[in-house]
Short mmCIF file of C-alpha atoms in Angstrom, two decimals:
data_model
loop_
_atom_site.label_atom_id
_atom_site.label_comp_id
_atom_site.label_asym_id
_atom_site.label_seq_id
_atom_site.Cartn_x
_atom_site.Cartn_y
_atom_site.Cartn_z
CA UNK V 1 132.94 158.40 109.19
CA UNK V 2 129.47 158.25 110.81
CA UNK V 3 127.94 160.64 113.13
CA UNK V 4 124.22 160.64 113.86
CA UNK V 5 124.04 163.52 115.81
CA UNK V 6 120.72 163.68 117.39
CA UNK V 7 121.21 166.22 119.88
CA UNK V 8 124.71 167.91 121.51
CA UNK V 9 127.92 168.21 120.31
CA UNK V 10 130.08 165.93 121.68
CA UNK V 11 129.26 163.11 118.39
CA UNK V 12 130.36 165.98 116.14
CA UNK V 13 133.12 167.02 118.08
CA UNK V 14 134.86 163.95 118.59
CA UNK V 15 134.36 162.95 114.53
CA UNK V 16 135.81 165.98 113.67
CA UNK V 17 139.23 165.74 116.18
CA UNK V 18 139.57 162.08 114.75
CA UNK V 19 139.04 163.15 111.08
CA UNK V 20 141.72 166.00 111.67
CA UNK V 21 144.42 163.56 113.04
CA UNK V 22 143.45 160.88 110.76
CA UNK V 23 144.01 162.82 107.59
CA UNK V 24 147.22 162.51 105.74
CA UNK V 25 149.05 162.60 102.35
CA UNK V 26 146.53 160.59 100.04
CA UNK V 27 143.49 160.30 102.34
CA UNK V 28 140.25 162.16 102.05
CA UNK V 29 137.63 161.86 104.86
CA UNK V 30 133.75 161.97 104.47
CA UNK V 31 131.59 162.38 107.18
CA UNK V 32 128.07 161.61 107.09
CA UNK V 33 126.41 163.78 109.91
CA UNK V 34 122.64 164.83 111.16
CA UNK V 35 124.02 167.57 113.33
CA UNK V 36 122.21 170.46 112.60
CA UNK V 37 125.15 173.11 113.19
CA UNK V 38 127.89 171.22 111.28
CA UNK V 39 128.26 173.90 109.22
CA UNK V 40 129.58 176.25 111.65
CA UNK V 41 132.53 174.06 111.85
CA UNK V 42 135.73 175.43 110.01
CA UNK V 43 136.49 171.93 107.53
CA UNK V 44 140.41 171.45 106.40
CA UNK V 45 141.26 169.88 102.93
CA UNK V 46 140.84 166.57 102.42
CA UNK V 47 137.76 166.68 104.86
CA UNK V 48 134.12 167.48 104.16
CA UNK V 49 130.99 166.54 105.07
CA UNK V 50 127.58 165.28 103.68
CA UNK V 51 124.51 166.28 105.95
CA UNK V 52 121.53 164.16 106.54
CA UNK V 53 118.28 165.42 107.98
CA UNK V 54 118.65 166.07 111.69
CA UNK V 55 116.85 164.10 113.92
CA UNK V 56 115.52 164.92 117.66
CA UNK V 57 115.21 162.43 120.76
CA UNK V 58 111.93 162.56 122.26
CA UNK V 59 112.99 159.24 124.65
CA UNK V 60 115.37 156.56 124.35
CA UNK V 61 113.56 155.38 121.26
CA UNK V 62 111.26 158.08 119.91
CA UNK V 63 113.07 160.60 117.67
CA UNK V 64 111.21 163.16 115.19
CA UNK V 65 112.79 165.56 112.29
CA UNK V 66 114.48 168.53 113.67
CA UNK V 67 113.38 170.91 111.08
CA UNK V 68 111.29 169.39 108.07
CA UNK V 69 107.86 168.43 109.38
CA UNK V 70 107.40 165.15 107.82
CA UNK V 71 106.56 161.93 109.54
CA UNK V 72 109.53 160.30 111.36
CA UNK V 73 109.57 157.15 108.90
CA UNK V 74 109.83 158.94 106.08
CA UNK V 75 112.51 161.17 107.81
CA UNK V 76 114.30 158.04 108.59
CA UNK V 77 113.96 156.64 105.19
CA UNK V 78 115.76 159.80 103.59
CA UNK V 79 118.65 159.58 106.14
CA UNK V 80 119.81 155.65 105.06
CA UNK V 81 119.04 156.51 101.68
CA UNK V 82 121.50 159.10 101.73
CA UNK V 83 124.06 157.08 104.16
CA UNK V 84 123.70 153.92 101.84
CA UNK V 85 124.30 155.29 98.45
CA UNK V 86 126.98 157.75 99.68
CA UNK V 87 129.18 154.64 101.02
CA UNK V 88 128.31 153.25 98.08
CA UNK V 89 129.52 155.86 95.58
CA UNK V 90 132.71 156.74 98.20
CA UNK V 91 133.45 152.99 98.25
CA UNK V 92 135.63 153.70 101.59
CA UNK V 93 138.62 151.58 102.47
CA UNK V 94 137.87 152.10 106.22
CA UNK V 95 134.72 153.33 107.88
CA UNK V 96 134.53 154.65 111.33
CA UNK V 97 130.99 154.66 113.12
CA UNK V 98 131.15 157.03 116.35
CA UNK V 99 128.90 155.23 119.36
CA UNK V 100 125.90 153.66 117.93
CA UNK V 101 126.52 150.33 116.33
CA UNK V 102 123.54 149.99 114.06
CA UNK V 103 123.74 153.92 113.66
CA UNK V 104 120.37 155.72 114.48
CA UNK V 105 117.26 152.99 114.52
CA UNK V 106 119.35 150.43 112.81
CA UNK V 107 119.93 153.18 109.89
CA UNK V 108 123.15 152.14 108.99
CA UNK V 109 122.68 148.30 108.74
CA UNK V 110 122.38 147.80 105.39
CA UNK V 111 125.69 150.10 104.55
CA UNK V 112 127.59 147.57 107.42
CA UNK V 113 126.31 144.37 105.26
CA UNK V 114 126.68 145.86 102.14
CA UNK V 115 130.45 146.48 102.89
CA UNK V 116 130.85 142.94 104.57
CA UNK V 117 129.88 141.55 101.32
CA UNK V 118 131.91 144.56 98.84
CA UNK V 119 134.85 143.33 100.94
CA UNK V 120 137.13 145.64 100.99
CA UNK V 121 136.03 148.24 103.76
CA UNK V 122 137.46 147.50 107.27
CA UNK V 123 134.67 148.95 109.66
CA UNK V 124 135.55 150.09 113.03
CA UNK V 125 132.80 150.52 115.92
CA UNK V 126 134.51 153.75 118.30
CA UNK V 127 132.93 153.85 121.67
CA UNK V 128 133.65 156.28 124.39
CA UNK V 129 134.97 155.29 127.80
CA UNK V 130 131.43 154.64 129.16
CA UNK V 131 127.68 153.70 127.87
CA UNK V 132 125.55 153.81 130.85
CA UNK V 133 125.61 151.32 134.27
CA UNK V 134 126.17 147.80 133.32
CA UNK V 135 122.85 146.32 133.88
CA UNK V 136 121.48 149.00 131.49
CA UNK V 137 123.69 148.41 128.91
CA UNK V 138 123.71 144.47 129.18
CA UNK V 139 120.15 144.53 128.75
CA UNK V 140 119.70 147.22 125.86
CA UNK V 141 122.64 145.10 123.79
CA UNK V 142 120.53 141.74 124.55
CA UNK V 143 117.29 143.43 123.56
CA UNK V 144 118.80 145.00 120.57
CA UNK V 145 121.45 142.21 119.16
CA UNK V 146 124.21 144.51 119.35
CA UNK V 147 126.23 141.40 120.77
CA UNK V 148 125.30 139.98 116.64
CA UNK V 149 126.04 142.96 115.64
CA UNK V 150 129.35 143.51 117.05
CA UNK V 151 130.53 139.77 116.85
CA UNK V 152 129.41 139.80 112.56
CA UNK V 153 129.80 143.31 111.27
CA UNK V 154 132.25 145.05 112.70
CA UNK V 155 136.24 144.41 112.38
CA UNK V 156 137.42 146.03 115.10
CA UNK V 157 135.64 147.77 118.40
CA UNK V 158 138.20 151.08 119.59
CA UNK V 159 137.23 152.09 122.95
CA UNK V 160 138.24 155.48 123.72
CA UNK V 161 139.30 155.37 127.18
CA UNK V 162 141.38 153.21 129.85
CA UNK V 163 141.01 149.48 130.56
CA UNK V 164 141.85 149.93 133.92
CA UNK V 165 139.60 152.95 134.51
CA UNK V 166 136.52 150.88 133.66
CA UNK V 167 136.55 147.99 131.80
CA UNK V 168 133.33 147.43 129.20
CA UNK V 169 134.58 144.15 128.91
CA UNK V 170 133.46 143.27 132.37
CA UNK V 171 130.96 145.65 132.64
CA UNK V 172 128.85 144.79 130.12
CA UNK V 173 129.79 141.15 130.00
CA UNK V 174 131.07 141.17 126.35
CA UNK V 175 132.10 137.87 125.35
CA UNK V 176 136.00 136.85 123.85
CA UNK V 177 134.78 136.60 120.71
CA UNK V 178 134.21 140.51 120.59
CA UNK V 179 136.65 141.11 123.09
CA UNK V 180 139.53 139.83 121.12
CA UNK V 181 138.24 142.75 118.62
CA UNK V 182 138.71 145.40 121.34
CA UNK V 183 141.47 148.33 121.23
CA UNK V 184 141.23 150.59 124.19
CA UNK V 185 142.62 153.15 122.65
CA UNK V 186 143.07 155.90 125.66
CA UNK V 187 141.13 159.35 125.76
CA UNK V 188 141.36 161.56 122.72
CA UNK V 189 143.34 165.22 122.91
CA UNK V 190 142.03 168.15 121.67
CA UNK V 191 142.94 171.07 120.08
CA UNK V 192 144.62 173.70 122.58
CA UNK V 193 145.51 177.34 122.70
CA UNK V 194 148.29 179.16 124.17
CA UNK V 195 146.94 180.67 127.51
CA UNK V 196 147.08 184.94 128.60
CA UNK V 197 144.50 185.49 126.04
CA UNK V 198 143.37 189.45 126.84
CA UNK V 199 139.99 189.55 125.84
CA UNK V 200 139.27 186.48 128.09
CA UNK V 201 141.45 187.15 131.40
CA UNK V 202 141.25 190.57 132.45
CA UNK V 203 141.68 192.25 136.04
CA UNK V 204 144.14 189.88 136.65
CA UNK V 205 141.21 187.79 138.61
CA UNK V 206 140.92 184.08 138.31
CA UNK V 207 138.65 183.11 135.45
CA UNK V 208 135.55 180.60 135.83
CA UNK V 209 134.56 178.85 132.74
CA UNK V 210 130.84 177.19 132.55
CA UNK V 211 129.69 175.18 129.94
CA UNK V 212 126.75 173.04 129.36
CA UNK V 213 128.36 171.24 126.31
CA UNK V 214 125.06 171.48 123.69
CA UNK V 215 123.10 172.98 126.43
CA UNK V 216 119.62 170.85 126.25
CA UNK V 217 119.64 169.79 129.30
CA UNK V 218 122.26 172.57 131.14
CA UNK V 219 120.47 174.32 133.05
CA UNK V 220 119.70 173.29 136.09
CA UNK V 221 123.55 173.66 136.24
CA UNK V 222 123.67 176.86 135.14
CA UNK V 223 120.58 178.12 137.15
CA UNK V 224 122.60 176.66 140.31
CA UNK V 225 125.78 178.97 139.23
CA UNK V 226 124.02 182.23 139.12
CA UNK V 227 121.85 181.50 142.30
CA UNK V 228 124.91 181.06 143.89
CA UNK V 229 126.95 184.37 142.44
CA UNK V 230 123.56 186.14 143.48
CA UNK V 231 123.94 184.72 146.62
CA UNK V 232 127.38 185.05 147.56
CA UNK V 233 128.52 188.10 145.47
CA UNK V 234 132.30 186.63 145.26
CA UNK V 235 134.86 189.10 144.29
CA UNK V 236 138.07 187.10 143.49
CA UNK V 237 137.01 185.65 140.42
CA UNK V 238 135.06 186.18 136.97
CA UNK V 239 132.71 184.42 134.69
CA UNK V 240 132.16 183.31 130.94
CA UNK V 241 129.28 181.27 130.53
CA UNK V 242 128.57 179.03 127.30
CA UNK V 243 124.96 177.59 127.48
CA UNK V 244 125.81 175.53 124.06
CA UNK V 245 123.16 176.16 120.81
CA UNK V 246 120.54 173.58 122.09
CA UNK V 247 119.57 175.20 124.84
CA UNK V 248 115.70 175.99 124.63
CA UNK V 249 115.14 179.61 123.98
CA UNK V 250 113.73 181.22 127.16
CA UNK V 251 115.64 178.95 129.60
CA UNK V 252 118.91 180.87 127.82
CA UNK V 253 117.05 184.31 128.10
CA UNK V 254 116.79 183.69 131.67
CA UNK V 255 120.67 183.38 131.90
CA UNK V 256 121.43 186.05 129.92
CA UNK V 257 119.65 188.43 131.70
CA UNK V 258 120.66 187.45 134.90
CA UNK V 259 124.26 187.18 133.63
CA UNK V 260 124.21 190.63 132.12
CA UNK V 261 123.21 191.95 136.25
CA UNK V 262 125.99 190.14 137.22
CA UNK V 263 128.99 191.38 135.13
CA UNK V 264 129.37 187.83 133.77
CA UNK V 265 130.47 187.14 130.43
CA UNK V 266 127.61 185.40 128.37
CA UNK V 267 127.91 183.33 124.86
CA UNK V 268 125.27 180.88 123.69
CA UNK V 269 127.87 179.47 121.34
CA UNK V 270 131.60 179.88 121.39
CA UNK V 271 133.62 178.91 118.35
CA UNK V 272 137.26 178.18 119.59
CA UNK V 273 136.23 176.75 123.24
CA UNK V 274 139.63 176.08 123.47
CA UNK V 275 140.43 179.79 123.69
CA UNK V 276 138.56 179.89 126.71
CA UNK V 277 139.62 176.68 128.60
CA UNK V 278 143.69 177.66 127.68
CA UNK V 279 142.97 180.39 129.89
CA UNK V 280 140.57 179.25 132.84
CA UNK V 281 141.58 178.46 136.79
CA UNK V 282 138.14 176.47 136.76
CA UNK V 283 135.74 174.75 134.32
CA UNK V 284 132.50 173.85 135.64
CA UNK V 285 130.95 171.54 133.33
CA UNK V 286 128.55 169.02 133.01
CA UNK V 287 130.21 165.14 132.47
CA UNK V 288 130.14 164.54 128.58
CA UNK V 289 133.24 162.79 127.04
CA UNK V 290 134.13 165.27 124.92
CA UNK V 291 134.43 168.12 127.29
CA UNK V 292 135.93 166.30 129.56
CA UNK V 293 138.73 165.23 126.80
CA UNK V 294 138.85 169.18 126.36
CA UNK V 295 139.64 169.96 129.66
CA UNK V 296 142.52 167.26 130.25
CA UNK V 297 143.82 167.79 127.06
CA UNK V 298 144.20 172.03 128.50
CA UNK V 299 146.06 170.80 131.66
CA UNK V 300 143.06 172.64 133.75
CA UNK V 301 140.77 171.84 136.91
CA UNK V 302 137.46 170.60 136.28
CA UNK V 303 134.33 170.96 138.24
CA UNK V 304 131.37 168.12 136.92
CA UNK V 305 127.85 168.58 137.42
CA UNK V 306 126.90 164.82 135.85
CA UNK V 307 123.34 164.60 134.55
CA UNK V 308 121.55 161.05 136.10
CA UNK V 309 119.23 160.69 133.18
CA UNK V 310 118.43 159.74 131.05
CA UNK V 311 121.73 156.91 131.73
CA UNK V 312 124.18 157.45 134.48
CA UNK V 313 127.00 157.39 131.48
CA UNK V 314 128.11 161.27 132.68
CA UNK V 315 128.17 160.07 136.37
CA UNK V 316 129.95 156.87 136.38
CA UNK V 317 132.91 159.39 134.74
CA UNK V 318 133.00 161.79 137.21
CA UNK V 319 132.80 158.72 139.88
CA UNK V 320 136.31 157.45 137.91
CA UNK V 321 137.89 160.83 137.15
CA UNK V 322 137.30 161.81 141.08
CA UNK V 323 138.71 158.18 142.01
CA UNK V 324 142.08 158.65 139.59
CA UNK V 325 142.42 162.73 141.06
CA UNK V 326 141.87 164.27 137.73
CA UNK V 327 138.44 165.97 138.78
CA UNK V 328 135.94 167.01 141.26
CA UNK V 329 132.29 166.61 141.20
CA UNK V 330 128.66 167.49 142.12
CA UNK V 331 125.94 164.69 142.45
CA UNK V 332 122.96 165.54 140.25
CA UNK V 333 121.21 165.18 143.09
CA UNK V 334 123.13 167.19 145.44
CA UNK V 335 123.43 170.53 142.71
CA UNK V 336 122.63 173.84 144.38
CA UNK V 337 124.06 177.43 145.20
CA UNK V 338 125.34 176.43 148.50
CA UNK V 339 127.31 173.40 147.01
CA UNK V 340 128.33 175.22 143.73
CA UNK V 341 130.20 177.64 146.00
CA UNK V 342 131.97 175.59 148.84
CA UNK V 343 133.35 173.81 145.29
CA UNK V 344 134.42 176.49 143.20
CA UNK V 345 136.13 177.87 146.30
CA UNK V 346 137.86 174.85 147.25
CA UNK V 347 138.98 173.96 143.64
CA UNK V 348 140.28 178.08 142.92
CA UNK V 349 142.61 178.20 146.13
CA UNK V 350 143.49 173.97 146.61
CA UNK V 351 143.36 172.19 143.93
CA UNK V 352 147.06 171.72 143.85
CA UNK V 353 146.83 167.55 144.08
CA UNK V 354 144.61 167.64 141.27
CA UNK V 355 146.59 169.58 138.77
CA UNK V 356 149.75 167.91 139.71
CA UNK V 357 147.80 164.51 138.55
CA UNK V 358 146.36 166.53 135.22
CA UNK V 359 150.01 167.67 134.06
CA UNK V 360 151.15 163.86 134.12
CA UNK V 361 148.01 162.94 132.16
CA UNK V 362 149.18 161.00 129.05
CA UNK V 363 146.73 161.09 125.77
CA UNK V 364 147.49 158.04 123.81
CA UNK V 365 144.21 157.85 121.50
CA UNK V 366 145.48 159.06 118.13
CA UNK V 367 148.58 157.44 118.31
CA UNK V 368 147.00 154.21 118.55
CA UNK V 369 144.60 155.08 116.28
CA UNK V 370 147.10 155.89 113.09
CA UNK V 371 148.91 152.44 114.10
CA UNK V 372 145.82 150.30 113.27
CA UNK V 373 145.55 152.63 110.08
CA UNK V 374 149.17 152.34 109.45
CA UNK V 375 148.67 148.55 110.39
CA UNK V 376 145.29 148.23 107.52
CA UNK V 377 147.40 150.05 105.04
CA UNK V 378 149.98 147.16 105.37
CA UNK V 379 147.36 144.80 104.91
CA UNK V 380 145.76 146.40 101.78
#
């Protein structure tokens, strides 16, 4: 499995929940990640991981090394070294890219023909629910020849997410050639935890759970919740805030201080998140897949604060999730104390419609995913 991990967790995340599922009697699963806190991850047998150096986005296109300070070419050079000769070496019978289909600046195109020509590696292109807006996405693919790439390298394409939620097909005008290649496979569960944890619910006040996924770009949100605790001063519920490890260092000072003045719980990085969600009335989070997997997959109500740059890929899914009744939202745009609070209070005392909708939410991603394993196994 390939992750290239640039910046966030949600890459990383979702690898690792596939790799878990996907393991079984015989099978041993190596992923190739840049993410710099892989580590922290607890890895079961027949899993492990190989890490190549971690890479930052400046823009769309401009990345630099996340911690050696060598030039970016030479940084880049290392990483499909590394990602070549480690396929090579593993000689996998099935390899999973997550997202990118020519991995990180085209790193992993000479691994995908490489294995076209070894011939016996099936390679499978997962893609989340959404990209970005279709003209976006039309035009990058054009610009890029991901349409080549997809239509000559890749034997199947699982999206994770619902046809009939949005359709990429449509969307980004994808013709039958690829189509025909296409397995939607439905979202992904997670992990969960059995709720009435006592170190997390305590009082017996509703609990508030905010998290900013990663946390590079978080907080704006998170700025909005505390103006609007400072503000307001609510009494009927409590807080534990998760900026995520990217978060740049005084931004997460800020929040800790004024977190610590306001009783709420603070963690820059929480472990078992799923501790926390089991046992939340409310998570307030910004729109990432992965979180948003986490929250559905915990039965709970979800609040999303979806970033508008640098794609609209977080707000187009809290556009469909509002439209099927499985979440709220705040526009980007429209983020602020006054609007943060109407919310919260509105989803902690009626949000009855949308947890009826939650509870019948049916995950269906890893059960399609071990049929078309079960269904190459056959074929081998």
């Amino acid at each position: 499995m390939y992750s290239h991990d640039t910046y966030g967790l949600g890459h990383i995340r979702r690898t690792m929940a596939i790799a878990s599922q996907l393991k079984c009697h015989g099978v041993n699963i190596l992923i190739i990640t840049g993410s710099p806190i892989v580590g922290r991850f607890e890895f079961p047998e027949q899993i492990d991981f190989v890490r190549i150096p971690g890479m930052i986005k400046q823009s769309n296109d401009n990345y630099i090394p996340h911690s050696i300070k060598i030039d970016p070419i030479h940084a880049m050079s290392i990483r499909q070294s590394i990602i070549d000769a480690t396929a090579k070496s593993f000689q996998p019978d099935l390899f999973i890219v997550d997202k990118a289909p020519r991995g990180l600046k085209h790193e992993i195109m000479p691994t995908l023909e490489w294995m076209k020509q070894y011939g016996k590696t099936r390679t499978i292109l997962g893609l989340r629910d959404i990209m970005d807006d279709s003209e976006s996405t039309t035009r990058d693919w054009k610009e890029k020849g991901i349409y080549d790439v997809l239509e000559n390298l890749y034997s199947e394409i699982w999206v994770y997410g619902h046809k009939e939620y949005y359709n990429p097909i449509k969307e980004y005008s994808i013709p039958e050639s690829i189509s025909k290649k296409m397995i939607f496979t439905g979202y992904i569960p997670r992990k969960t935890h059995s709720r009435s944890c006592p170190e997390v619910r305590k009082n017996g006040k509703k609990l508030v759970v905010i998290t900013a996924g990663g946390g590079g770009d978080g907080y704006p949100m998170m700025d909005a919740y505390l103006k609007a605790l400072e503000k307001y001063n609510p009494q009927n519920f409590r807080t534990v805030m998760v900026t995520g490890p990217f978060m740049p260092t005084e931004q997460r000072r800020d929040l800790s201080e004024r977190a610590k003045k306001l009783s709420v719980t603070f963690y820059h990085f929480y472990r078992r998140m799923e501790k926390l969600f089991s046992n939340a009335d409310l998570i307030v989070s910004m729109g990432g897949y992965n979180t948003v997997c986490e929250i559905l997959s915990h039965k709970q109500v979800g609040l999303i604060v979806p970033r508008e740059t640098p794609r609209l890929e977080q707000t187009i899914r809290a556009q469909v999730l509002k439209e099927q009744n499985l979440a709220d939202y705040i526009p980007w745009h429209k983020l602020g104390p006054d609007t943060m609070m109407d919310k919260i209070n509105h989803l902690l005392n009626d949000s009855n419609s949308i947890k009826e909708t939650v509870s019948n939410f049916k995950f269906t991603g890893l059960d399609v995913m071990h049929q078309r394993v079960n269904l190459f196994k056959e074929i081998c």
